[in-house]
Amino acid sequence: MRATDALRTALQELLTEKGLSWPAKAVIAPPKDARHGDLAANIAMLLAKDAGRNPRELAQELADALPARCADVAGAEVAGPGFLNVTFSQDFWRRAVLDIESAGADYGRCNVGQGKKTLVEYVSANPTGPLHVGHGRGAAVGDSVTRLLRRAGYDVTTEYYINDAGRQMRILGLSVWLRVLELAGRPVEWPEDFYRGSYIIDIARTMLEEDPSLPDLPEAEGRERCYQRAMNDILDGIKADLRDFRVEHQQWFSEKTLVEGGKVDAAFQALDKAGHTYEKEGAYWFATESLGDDKDRVLRKSDGSLTYFASDIAYHHDKFRRGYEWLIDIWGADHHGYVPRMRAAIAAMGQPKESFDVILIQLVNLLQNGKPVSMSTRAGTFETLADVVKEVGADAARFMFLSRKSDASLDFDLELVKQRSMDNPVYYVQYAHARICAVLRRAGERGISLPDHVTLADLAALDTPEDMALLRKAATLEDVIATAAQALAVHHISHYLQELAGMLHSYYAKHQVLLPDDTPRTIARLALLRGMGQVLRNALDILGVSAPETM
């Protein structure tokens, strides 16, 4: 935030003159009570011992010197044991409108990431069936984390890991093959763990229509053909669902390529070289217990087959070999026990612990008319993401998925998010933007001309507490983005939007914007609202949610 930067710069200059260094634990933040000023700093209490002064005395010296050092400071006071409370001039806050107009869609961007090469891998659902609503929450979080990090200055690539090998895929092929035989009138013995969804029958029926001789193939060949067709059809459907949900994946990485490309062997060699592997009872082990896991793990079984963990290690080893400095995985909350295991692998690869993070996605409790909607991929009773998006729209689904911390469970009420009422948080925020657009349209209809770029003089009439509150809130967007990016917490943006929308709705209730007898104040308020509209659009874009002009 400009205010934070301005105050820090002025205080650093004053400390340098006193021969004092900026303390590591210094905090500059808005005070809990807005009556105490715009920002509060604790540096006097941290430096009192080094300065050989009483904290309040040191704080008072800084308070007395600040207005002359920084012209934007209107006043500074000492509170409590030595807090420095600072108030900025109204013109300082009014300049936020000029900043917004100048930056436009880039307003709020920062560079805390400094171009760090980052890979965000998310969704990565087995292509054994359509995406369900739980996958949708992970998709929304992954896509929005990417948007957030890019606005914070990180160089982000997105990736989907295709689990196209292993037992689940063999079951998929078998499930379609058995349906083909059933539709052809052949006797079938059903295993307990086959996929029962109607989509399996649809794939089998299409394959049989295209090739009536399919059931006559040898079983191994038939199952392989069914596996290939089912995987490709399901994966195409997943890609289409993600596109409709405004979710980006730049790269699609095949699990099969890990073995075929020698990447598993390369990862094993790296672990061997670091001294973290051993042979026992004919199996190949990874000594993860010494690296923070609860026990050592098998990578290659005695029969020569690889474990899932082996593939995951190879995959992450390959990510680092591709030059990424920060790996972010988005997993379901049921994988929480897998995190220490993967962290052990990252450490064994010689990578710093901060180079790997996992965002856990908790369950979504989908409700319809107050009743839970059951979800089970194999039983075929799940609610697909495509159905949810069709029912409520991508905007509502994304906003709701991002309205809480990702590791907290979420009740998703289909009926609530379809309501056009202030109780619906999606409507609440989008309507704030639509109201701004409506006011600007009415101004144009009345012949009120708002210049593309206003001057500070045009904004002089912004002098009410509500004007200042909106300006301060807009000015914090950069800080919110930086904090949310570093914490990988997109819900901070959702909360910011709801707070800003609430302030705007209250503003309309208290202040008339189009004043027939006060043109200067009308122009100032229109410029303020236009700026707030841009702030709403920029924050909504991080969530992947549109900003409608009419509702």
Coordinates of C-alpha atoms in Angstrom, one line a residue:
M1 CA 0.0 0.0 0.0
R2 CA 1.3 3.5 -0.8
A3 CA 0.6 4.6 2.8
T4 CA 2.7 1.8 4.2
D5 CA 5.5 2.4 1.8
A6 CA 5.5 6.2 2.4
L7 CA 5.5 5.8 6.2
R8 CA 8.3 3.1 6.1
T9 CA 10.5 5.3 3.9
A10 CA 10.1 8.4 6.1
L11 CA 10.7 6.4 9.3
Q12 CA 13.8 4.7 7.9
E13 CA 15.2 8.1 7.0
L14 CA 14.6 9.4 10.6
L15 CA 16.1 6.2 12.2
T16 CA 19.2 6.5 10.0
E17 CA 19.8 10.0 11.2
K18 CA 19.6 8.7 14.7
G19 CA 22.0 5.9 14.0
L20 CA 19.4 3.3 14.4
S21 CA 18.6 0.3 12.1
W22 CA 15.1 -0.8 11.0
P23 CA 14.1 -3.6 13.5
A24 CA 13.4 -7.0 12.1
K25 CA 10.1 -7.3 14.0
A26 CA 8.7 -3.9 13.0
V27 CA 5.1 -3.8 12.0
I28 CA 3.2 -1.1 10.2
A29 CA -0.5 -1.9 10.0
P30 CA -3.9 -0.2 10.4
P31 CA -4.9 0.2 14.0
K32 CA -7.8 -1.9 15.3
D33 CA -9.7 1.3 16.0
A34 CA -9.9 3.6 13.0
R35 CA -10.2 6.6 15.3
H36 CA -6.5 6.1 16.1
G37 CA -5.4 7.0 12.6
D38 CA -4.6 5.3 9.3
L39 CA -1.5 3.3 10.3
A40 CA 0.3 2.3 13.5
A41 CA 3.9 1.4 14.0
N42 CA 5.7 -0.4 16.9
I43 CA 9.2 0.6 16.1
A44 CA 9.7 2.9 19.1
M45 CA 9.1 0.0 21.5
L46 CA 11.5 -2.2 19.6
L47 CA 14.3 0.4 19.4
A48 CA 14.0 2.0 22.8
K49 CA 16.8 -0.1 24.4
D50 CA 19.2 0.6 21.5
A51 CA 18.4 4.3 21.5
G52 CA 18.7 4.4 25.3
R53 CA 15.4 6.2 25.5
N54 CA 11.9 5.6 27.0
P55 CA 9.7 4.1 24.2
R56 CA 7.1 6.9 24.5
E57 CA 9.8 9.6 24.3
L58 CA 11.3 8.0 21.2
A59 CA 7.9 7.7 19.6
Q60 CA 7.1 11.3 20.4
E61 CA 10.4 12.5 18.7
L62 CA 9.4 10.5 15.6
A63 CA 5.9 11.8 15.7
D64 CA 7.1 15.4 15.9
A65 CA 9.5 14.9 12.9
L66 CA 7.2 13.0 10.6
P67 CA 5.0 15.8 9.1
A68 CA 8.1 17.7 8.0
R69 CA 9.7 14.5 6.6
C70 CA 6.6 13.3 4.7
A71 CA 4.3 16.0 3.3
D72 CA 1.4 13.4 3.1
V73 CA 1.3 12.9 6.9
A74 CA -1.4 15.1 8.4
G75 CA -0.6 14.2 12.0
A76 CA 1.1 11.7 14.3
E77 CA 0.4 10.8 17.9
V78 CA 1.8 8.5 20.5
A79 CA -0.5 5.9 22.2
G80 CA -0.1 3.3 24.9
P81 CA 3.4 2.1 25.7
G82 CA 4.9 3.7 22.6
F83 CA 2.8 3.0 19.5
L84 CA 3.1 5.6 16.8
N85 CA -0.3 6.4 15.2
V86 CA -0.2 8.2 11.9
T87 CA -2.9 10.0 9.9
F88 CA -2.5 10.8 6.3
S89 CA -4.0 13.9 4.5
Q90 CA -7.2 13.6 2.6
D91 CA -5.4 14.5 -0.6
F92 CA -3.1 11.5 -0.1
W93 CA -6.1 9.2 -0.1
R94 CA -7.8 11.0 -3.0
R95 CA -4.8 10.3 -5.1
A96 CA -5.9 6.6 -5.0
V97 CA -8.5 7.5 -7.6
L98 CA -5.7 8.8 -9.9
D99 CA -3.7 5.7 -9.3
I100 CA -6.6 3.5 -10.2
E101 CA -7.3 5.4 -13.4
S102 CA -3.6 5.3 -14.4
A103 CA -3.1 1.6 -13.7
G104 CA -6.6 0.3 -14.9
A105 CA -6.7 -3.5 -15.0
D106 CA -3.2 -3.6 -13.5
Y107 CA -4.2 -1.8 -10.3
G108 CA -3.2 -3.8 -7.3
R109 CA -0.4 -5.7 -8.9
C110 CA 2.8 -6.1 -6.9
N111 CA 6.1 -7.8 -7.3
V112 CA 6.6 -9.9 -4.2
G113 CA 7.2 -12.9 -6.4
Q114 CA 10.0 -11.3 -8.3
G115 CA 9.5 -13.6 -11.3
K116 CA 10.0 -16.8 -9.3
K117 CA 9.4 -19.8 -11.6
T118 CA 6.4 -21.6 -10.2
L119 CA 4.4 -24.7 -11.2
V120 CA 0.9 -25.1 -9.9
E121 CA -0.5 -28.6 -10.4
Y122 CA -4.1 -29.1 -9.7
V123 CA -7.3 -31.2 -10.3
S124 CA -5.3 -34.1 -11.8
A125 CA -8.3 -36.4 -11.3
N126 CA -8.0 -39.9 -12.6
P127 CA -9.7 -39.9 -16.1
T128 CA -12.1 -42.6 -14.9
G129 CA -15.2 -40.5 -14.9
P130 CA -16.5 -36.9 -15.1
L131 CA -15.4 -34.3 -12.7
H132 CA -17.6 -34.0 -9.6
V133 CA -18.3 -31.0 -7.5
G134 CA -15.3 -31.8 -5.2
H135 CA -13.0 -31.6 -8.1
G136 CA -14.6 -28.2 -8.9
R137 CA -13.5 -26.7 -5.7
G138 CA -9.9 -27.8 -6.3
A139 CA -10.1 -26.5 -9.9
A140 CA -11.4 -23.1 -8.7
V141 CA -8.7 -22.8 -6.0
G142 CA -5.9 -23.9 -8.4
D143 CA -6.9 -21.5 -11.2
S144 CA -7.4 -18.6 -8.8
V145 CA -4.2 -19.2 -6.9
T146 CA -2.5 -19.0 -10.3
R147 CA -4.2 -15.7 -11.1
L148 CA -3.3 -14.4 -7.7
L149 CA 0.3 -15.4 -7.9
R150 CA 0.7 -13.8 -11.4
R151 CA -0.7 -10.5 -10.0
A152 CA 1.8 -10.8 -7.2
G153 CA 4.7 -11.0 -9.7
Y154 CA 5.3 -14.8 -9.9
D155 CA 6.1 -16.6 -13.2
V156 CA 3.4 -19.3 -13.0
T157 CA 2.8 -22.4 -15.2
T158 CA -0.2 -24.6 -14.7
E159 CA -0.3 -28.4 -15.1
Y160 CA -2.6 -31.3 -15.0
Y161 CA -1.1 -34.7 -14.1
I162 CA -2.9 -37.4 -16.1
N163 CA -3.0 -40.7 -14.1
D164 CA -3.1 -42.8 -17.2
A165 CA -1.4 -45.9 -15.7
G166 CA -2.1 -48.1 -12.7
R167 CA -4.9 -50.2 -11.3
Q168 CA -7.7 -47.6 -11.6
M169 CA -7.2 -47.4 -15.3
R170 CA -7.2 -51.1 -15.7
I171 CA -10.5 -51.2 -13.9
L172 CA -11.8 -48.5 -16.2
G173 CA -10.9 -50.6 -19.3
L174 CA -12.5 -53.7 -17.7
S175 CA -15.7 -51.9 -16.8
V176 CA -16.2 -50.7 -20.4
W177 CA -15.3 -54.1 -21.9
L178 CA -17.8 -55.8 -19.7
R179 CA -20.5 -53.4 -20.7
V180 CA -19.7 -54.0 -24.3
L181 CA -20.1 -57.7 -23.7
E182 CA -23.4 -57.2 -21.9
L183 CA -24.8 -55.0 -24.7
A184 CA -23.8 -57.7 -27.1
G185 CA -25.8 -60.2 -25.2
R186 CA -22.7 -62.1 -23.9
P187 CA -22.6 -63.6 -20.4
V188 CA -20.8 -61.4 -17.9
E189 CA -19.4 -61.8 -14.4
W190 CA -19.3 -58.5 -12.6
P191 CA -16.4 -57.8 -10.2
E192 CA -17.2 -55.8 -7.0
D193 CA -15.1 -52.8 -7.9
F194 CA -16.1 -52.0 -11.5
Y195 CA -17.3 -48.5 -12.5
R196 CA -21.1 -48.4 -12.6
G197 CA -21.8 -44.9 -14.0
S198 CA -24.1 -44.4 -17.0
Y199 CA -21.2 -42.8 -18.8
I200 CA -19.5 -46.2 -18.9
I201 CA -22.6 -47.6 -20.7
D202 CA -22.6 -44.7 -23.1
I203 CA -19.0 -45.3 -24.1
A204 CA -19.5 -49.0 -24.5
R205 CA -22.6 -48.5 -26.6
T206 CA -20.8 -46.0 -28.9
M207 CA -17.9 -48.4 -29.4
L208 CA -20.2 -51.3 -30.2
E209 CA -22.2 -49.2 -32.7
E210 CA -18.9 -48.2 -34.4
D211 CA -17.6 -51.8 -34.4
P212 CA -20.1 -54.6 -33.9
S213 CA -17.2 -57.1 -34.1
L214 CA -15.6 -55.7 -30.9
P215 CA -17.0 -58.4 -28.6
D216 CA -15.2 -61.0 -30.7
L217 CA -11.8 -59.7 -30.0
P218 CA -9.5 -61.5 -27.6
E219 CA -10.2 -60.2 -24.1
A220 CA -6.8 -58.6 -23.6
E221 CA -7.1 -56.7 -26.9
G222 CA -10.7 -55.7 -26.2
R223 CA -9.9 -54.4 -22.8
E224 CA -7.0 -52.4 -24.1
R225 CA -9.1 -50.8 -26.8
C226 CA -11.8 -50.0 -24.2
Y227 CA -9.3 -48.5 -21.9
Q228 CA -7.8 -46.3 -24.6
R229 CA -11.2 -45.1 -25.9
A230 CA -12.6 -44.5 -22.4
M231 CA -9.6 -42.6 -21.1
N232 CA -9.5 -40.3 -24.2
D233 CA -13.3 -39.7 -24.2
I234 CA -13.3 -39.0 -20.4
L235 CA -10.3 -36.8 -20.6
D236 CA -11.8 -34.8 -23.5
G237 CA -14.9 -34.3 -21.3
I238 CA -12.8 -33.2 -18.4
K239 CA -11.0 -30.6 -20.6
A240 CA -14.3 -29.3 -21.8
D241 CA -15.7 -29.1 -18.3
L242 CA -12.7 -27.1 -17.1
R243 CA -12.9 -24.8 -20.1
D244 CA -16.5 -24.1 -19.3
F245 CA -15.5 -23.4 -15.7
R246 CA -12.8 -20.9 -16.9
V247 CA -10.0 -23.1 -15.6
E248 CA -6.6 -23.0 -17.4
H249 CA -4.1 -25.8 -17.7
Q250 CA -1.2 -25.0 -19.9
Q251 CA 0.4 -28.4 -19.7
W252 CA -1.0 -32.0 -19.5
F253 CA 1.6 -34.4 -18.2
S254 CA 1.2 -38.1 -18.7
E255 CA 2.1 -40.5 -15.9
K256 CA 3.1 -43.1 -18.5
T257 CA 5.9 -40.9 -19.8
L258 CA 7.6 -41.2 -16.5
V259 CA 8.5 -44.8 -17.0
E260 CA 8.8 -44.7 -20.8
G261 CA 11.0 -41.6 -20.6
G262 CA 13.4 -43.0 -18.0
K263 CA 12.3 -40.4 -15.5
V264 CA 11.6 -42.9 -12.7
D265 CA 15.2 -44.3 -13.1
A266 CA 16.6 -40.7 -13.0
A267 CA 14.7 -40.0 -9.7
F268 CA 15.9 -43.3 -8.2
Q269 CA 19.5 -42.5 -9.1
A270 CA 19.2 -39.1 -7.4
L271 CA 17.9 -40.8 -4.3
D272 CA 20.7 -43.4 -4.4
K273 CA 23.3 -40.7 -4.8
A274 CA 22.0 -38.9 -1.7
G275 CA 22.2 -42.1 0.3
H276 CA 18.5 -42.4 1.0
T277 CA 17.6 -45.8 -0.4
Y278 CA 18.3 -49.5 0.4
E279 CA 17.3 -53.0 -0.6
K280 CA 15.3 -55.2 1.8
E281 CA 13.5 -58.5 1.2
G282 CA 13.8 -58.1 -2.5
A283 CA 12.2 -54.6 -2.5
Y284 CA 13.6 -51.2 -3.1
W285 CA 13.1 -48.8 -0.1
F286 CA 13.2 -45.1 0.5
A287 CA 14.4 -44.1 4.0
T288 CA 11.8 -41.4 4.6
E289 CA 11.6 -41.9 8.4
S290 CA 14.9 -40.1 8.9
L291 CA 13.5 -37.2 6.8
G292 CA 10.3 -36.6 8.8
D293 CA 8.0 -39.4 7.7
D294 CA 6.5 -41.9 10.2
K295 CA 8.2 -44.8 8.5
D296 CA 10.3 -45.9 5.5
R297 CA 8.4 -46.5 2.2
V298 CA 8.7 -49.1 -0.6
L299 CA 9.3 -47.7 -4.0
R300 CA 9.6 -50.9 -6.0
K301 CA 8.0 -54.1 -4.8
S302 CA 9.7 -57.4 -4.7
D303 CA 7.7 -58.4 -7.9
G304 CA 9.3 -55.4 -9.7
S305 CA 6.1 -53.3 -9.8
L306 CA 6.3 -49.6 -8.8
T307 CA 4.3 -48.0 -6.0
Y308 CA 2.3 -44.8 -6.5
F309 CA 4.8 -43.1 -4.4
A310 CA 7.6 -44.0 -6.8
S311 CA 5.7 -42.3 -9.7
D312 CA 5.0 -39.2 -7.6
I313 CA 8.7 -38.9 -6.6
A314 CA 9.7 -39.2 -10.3
Y315 CA 7.1 -36.6 -11.3
H316 CA 8.3 -34.0 -8.7
H317 CA 11.9 -34.8 -9.6
D318 CA 11.1 -34.0 -13.2
K319 CA 9.4 -30.8 -12.2
F320 CA 12.6 -29.5 -10.6
R321 CA 14.6 -30.7 -13.6
R322 CA 12.4 -28.6 -15.8
G323 CA 13.6 -25.5 -13.9
Y324 CA 10.7 -24.7 -11.5
E325 CA 11.8 -23.2 -8.2
W326 CA 8.5 -23.5 -6.4
L327 CA 6.1 -26.5 -6.7
I328 CA 2.5 -26.0 -5.5
D329 CA 0.3 -29.1 -5.4
I330 CA -3.4 -29.0 -4.7
W331 CA -4.7 -32.2 -3.2
G332 CA -7.9 -33.4 -1.6
A333 CA -7.9 -33.2 2.2
D334 CA -7.9 -37.0 2.4
H335 CA -4.2 -36.9 1.2
H336 CA -3.0 -34.9 4.3
G337 CA -1.0 -37.9 5.5
Y338 CA 0.8 -38.0 2.2
V339 CA 2.3 -34.5 2.7
P340 CA 5.1 -35.4 5.1
R341 CA 6.1 -38.3 2.8
M342 CA 6.3 -36.0 -0.2
R343 CA 8.2 -33.4 1.8
A344 CA 10.7 -36.1 2.7
A345 CA 11.2 -36.8 -1.0
I346 CA 11.7 -33.1 -1.7
A347 CA 14.4 -32.9 1.0
A348 CA 16.1 -36.1 -0.3
M349 CA 16.3 -34.4 -3.7
G350 CA 18.3 -31.7 -2.1
Q351 CA 15.6 -29.1 -2.6
P352 CA 14.9 -26.4 0.1
K353 CA 11.7 -27.1 2.1
E354 CA 10.2 -23.8 1.0
S355 CA 10.3 -25.0 -2.6
F356 CA 7.3 -27.3 -2.1
D357 CA 3.8 -26.5 -0.8
V358 CA 0.5 -28.3 -0.7
I359 CA -2.9 -26.7 -0.6
L360 CA -5.5 -29.2 0.9
I361 CA -9.0 -29.0 -0.4
Q362 CA -11.7 -30.0 2.1
L363 CA -15.0 -31.7 1.1
V364 CA -17.9 -29.9 -0.4
N365 CA -21.3 -30.7 1.0
L366 CA -23.6 -30.2 -1.9
L367 CA -27.2 -29.3 -0.9
Q368 CA -30.3 -29.1 -2.9
N369 CA -33.5 -28.0 -1.2
G370 CA -31.7 -28.6 2.1
K371 CA -30.9 -32.2 1.3
P372 CA -27.5 -33.6 0.7
V373 CA -26.6 -34.7 -2.9
S374 CA -24.7 -38.0 -2.7
M375 CA -21.5 -38.4 -4.6
S376 CA -19.8 -41.7 -5.5
T377 CA -18.0 -42.1 -8.8
R378 CA -18.2 -45.9 -8.9
A379 CA -21.9 -46.0 -7.9
G380 CA -22.7 -43.4 -10.5
T381 CA -24.6 -41.2 -8.1
F382 CA -22.3 -38.2 -8.0
E383 CA -23.3 -34.7 -9.0
T384 CA -20.9 -33.6 -11.8
L385 CA -19.2 -30.3 -12.0
A386 CA -20.8 -29.7 -15.4
D387 CA -24.3 -30.2 -13.8
V388 CA -23.5 -27.7 -11.0
V389 CA -22.2 -25.1 -13.5
K390 CA -25.2 -25.6 -15.7
E391 CA -27.5 -25.2 -12.6
V392 CA -25.9 -22.1 -11.0
G393 CA -23.4 -20.7 -13.5
A394 CA -19.6 -20.6 -13.4
D395 CA -19.6 -17.2 -11.5
A396 CA -21.6 -18.5 -8.6
A397 CA -19.9 -21.8 -8.4
R398 CA -16.4 -20.3 -8.4
F399 CA -17.2 -17.6 -5.9
M400 CA -18.8 -20.1 -3.4
F401 CA -15.9 -22.5 -3.8
L402 CA -13.5 -19.6 -3.0
S403 CA -15.5 -18.0 -0.2
R404 CA -13.8 -20.0 2.6
K405 CA -10.4 -21.4 3.5
S406 CA -9.7 -24.3 1.2
D407 CA -9.0 -26.6 4.1
A408 CA -12.3 -25.9 5.7
S409 CA -15.4 -27.9 4.7
L410 CA -17.9 -26.0 2.6
D411 CA -21.7 -26.3 2.4
F412 CA -22.8 -25.4 -1.1
D413 CA -26.5 -24.6 -1.2
L414 CA -27.6 -24.7 -4.8
E415 CA -30.8 -22.8 -4.1
L416 CA -29.0 -20.0 -2.2
V417 CA -26.6 -19.1 -5.0
K418 CA -29.4 -18.8 -7.5
Q419 CA -31.2 -16.2 -5.4
R420 CA -31.1 -12.6 -6.5
S421 CA -30.9 -11.3 -3.0
M422 CA -28.3 -9.7 -0.7
D423 CA -28.1 -12.9 1.3
N424 CA -26.4 -14.5 -1.7
P425 CA -22.7 -13.4 -1.5
V426 CA -22.1 -13.7 -5.2
Y427 CA -25.1 -11.5 -6.0
Y428 CA -24.0 -9.1 -3.2
V429 CA -20.6 -8.4 -4.8
Q430 CA -21.7 -8.5 -8.4
Y431 CA -24.6 -6.2 -7.7
A432 CA -22.2 -3.6 -6.2
H433 CA -20.5 -3.4 -9.6
A434 CA -23.7 -3.4 -11.5
R435 CA -25.0 -0.5 -9.4
I436 CA -21.9 1.5 -10.2
C437 CA -22.4 1.0 -13.9
A438 CA -26.1 2.0 -13.5
V439 CA -25.1 5.2 -11.8
L440 CA -22.6 6.0 -14.5
R441 CA -25.1 5.3 -17.2
R442 CA -27.7 7.6 -15.6
A443 CA -25.1 10.3 -15.3
G444 CA -24.5 10.1 -19.1
E445 CA -28.2 10.1 -19.8
R446 CA -28.5 13.4 -17.8
G447 CA -25.6 15.0 -19.7
I448 CA -23.1 14.8 -16.9
S449 CA -19.7 14.6 -18.4
L450 CA -17.1 12.7 -16.4
P451 CA -13.6 13.1 -17.9
D452 CA -11.6 10.0 -18.7
H453 CA -8.9 11.2 -16.2
V454 CA -9.8 13.5 -13.3
T455 CA -7.4 15.8 -11.4
L456 CA -6.8 16.0 -7.7
A457 CA -8.8 19.3 -7.8
D458 CA -11.8 17.4 -9.2
L459 CA -11.7 15.2 -6.1
A460 CA -11.7 17.9 -3.5
A461 CA -15.3 17.3 -2.7
L462 CA -14.6 13.8 -1.4
D463 CA -14.5 14.8 2.2
T464 CA -16.9 12.6 4.1
P465 CA -15.9 9.7 6.4
E466 CA -17.5 7.3 3.9
D467 CA -15.5 8.8 1.0
M468 CA -12.3 8.3 2.9
A469 CA -13.2 4.8 4.0
L470 CA -13.7 3.7 0.4
L471 CA -10.5 5.3 -0.7
R472 CA -8.5 3.6 2.1
K473 CA -10.1 0.2 1.2
A474 CA -9.2 0.6 -2.4
A475 CA -5.6 1.5 -1.5
T476 CA -5.2 -1.8 0.4
L477 CA -5.8 -4.0 -2.6
E478 CA -2.1 -4.4 -3.3
D479 CA -1.4 -5.4 0.3
V480 CA -4.2 -7.9 0.2
I481 CA -2.9 -9.4 -3.0
A482 CA 0.6 -9.7 -1.6
T483 CA -0.5 -11.2 1.7
A484 CA -2.9 -13.7 0.0
A485 CA -0.3 -14.7 -2.5
Q486 CA 2.4 -15.4 0.1
A487 CA -0.1 -17.4 2.2
L488 CA -1.7 -19.1 -0.8
A489 CA -5.0 -18.0 0.5
V490 CA -7.4 -16.9 -2.2
H491 CA -10.3 -16.6 0.2
H492 CA -8.7 -13.3 1.4
I493 CA -9.8 -11.8 -2.0
S494 CA -13.3 -13.1 -1.5
H495 CA -13.5 -11.5 1.9
Y496 CA -12.0 -8.2 0.6
L497 CA -14.7 -8.1 -2.1
Q498 CA -17.5 -8.7 0.3
E499 CA -16.2 -6.0 2.6
L500 CA -15.8 -3.5 -0.3
A501 CA -19.3 -4.3 -1.6
G502 CA -20.8 -3.8 1.8
M503 CA -19.2 -0.4 2.0
L504 CA -20.5 0.6 -1.4
H505 CA -24.1 -0.5 -0.6
S506 CA -23.9 1.5 2.6
Y507 CA -22.5 4.5 0.7
Y508 CA -25.6 4.5 -1.6
A509 CA -27.8 4.4 1.4
K510 CA -26.2 7.4 3.0
H511 CA -25.1 9.6 0.0
Q512 CA -26.8 10.8 -3.2
V513 CA -24.4 10.6 -6.1
L514 CA -26.1 12.6 -8.8
L515 CA -26.7 16.0 -7.1
P516 CA -28.6 18.5 -9.4
D517 CA -27.3 21.5 -7.5
D518 CA -23.7 20.4 -6.8
T519 CA -21.8 19.5 -10.0
P520 CA -18.3 19.4 -8.4
R521 CA -19.5 16.9 -5.7
T522 CA -21.3 14.9 -8.4
I523 CA -18.2 14.7 -10.5
A524 CA -16.0 13.7 -7.5
R525 CA -18.4 11.0 -6.4
L526 CA -18.8 9.6 -10.0
A527 CA -15.0 9.4 -10.3
L528 CA -14.8 7.7 -6.9
L529 CA -17.4 5.1 -8.0
R530 CA -15.7 4.5 -11.3
G531 CA -12.5 3.8 -9.5
M532 CA -14.3 1.4 -7.1
G533 CA -15.7 -0.4 -10.1
Q534 CA -12.2 -1.0 -11.5
V535 CA -11.1 -2.3 -8.1
L536 CA -14.1 -4.7 -8.0
R537 CA -13.3 -5.9 -11.5
N538 CA -9.6 -6.5 -10.7
A539 CA -10.4 -8.5 -7.6
L540 CA -13.2 -10.5 -9.2
D541 CA -10.8 -11.4 -12.0
I542 CA -8.5 -13.1 -9.5
L543 CA -11.4 -15.3 -8.6
G544 CA -12.3 -15.9 -12.2
V545 CA -15.7 -14.3 -11.7
S546 CA -17.2 -11.8 -14.1
A547 CA -18.2 -8.2 -13.2
P548 CA -21.7 -7.7 -14.9
E549 CA -22.8 -4.2 -15.8
T550 CA -26.5 -5.0 -15.5
M551 CA -28.3 -7.5 -13.2

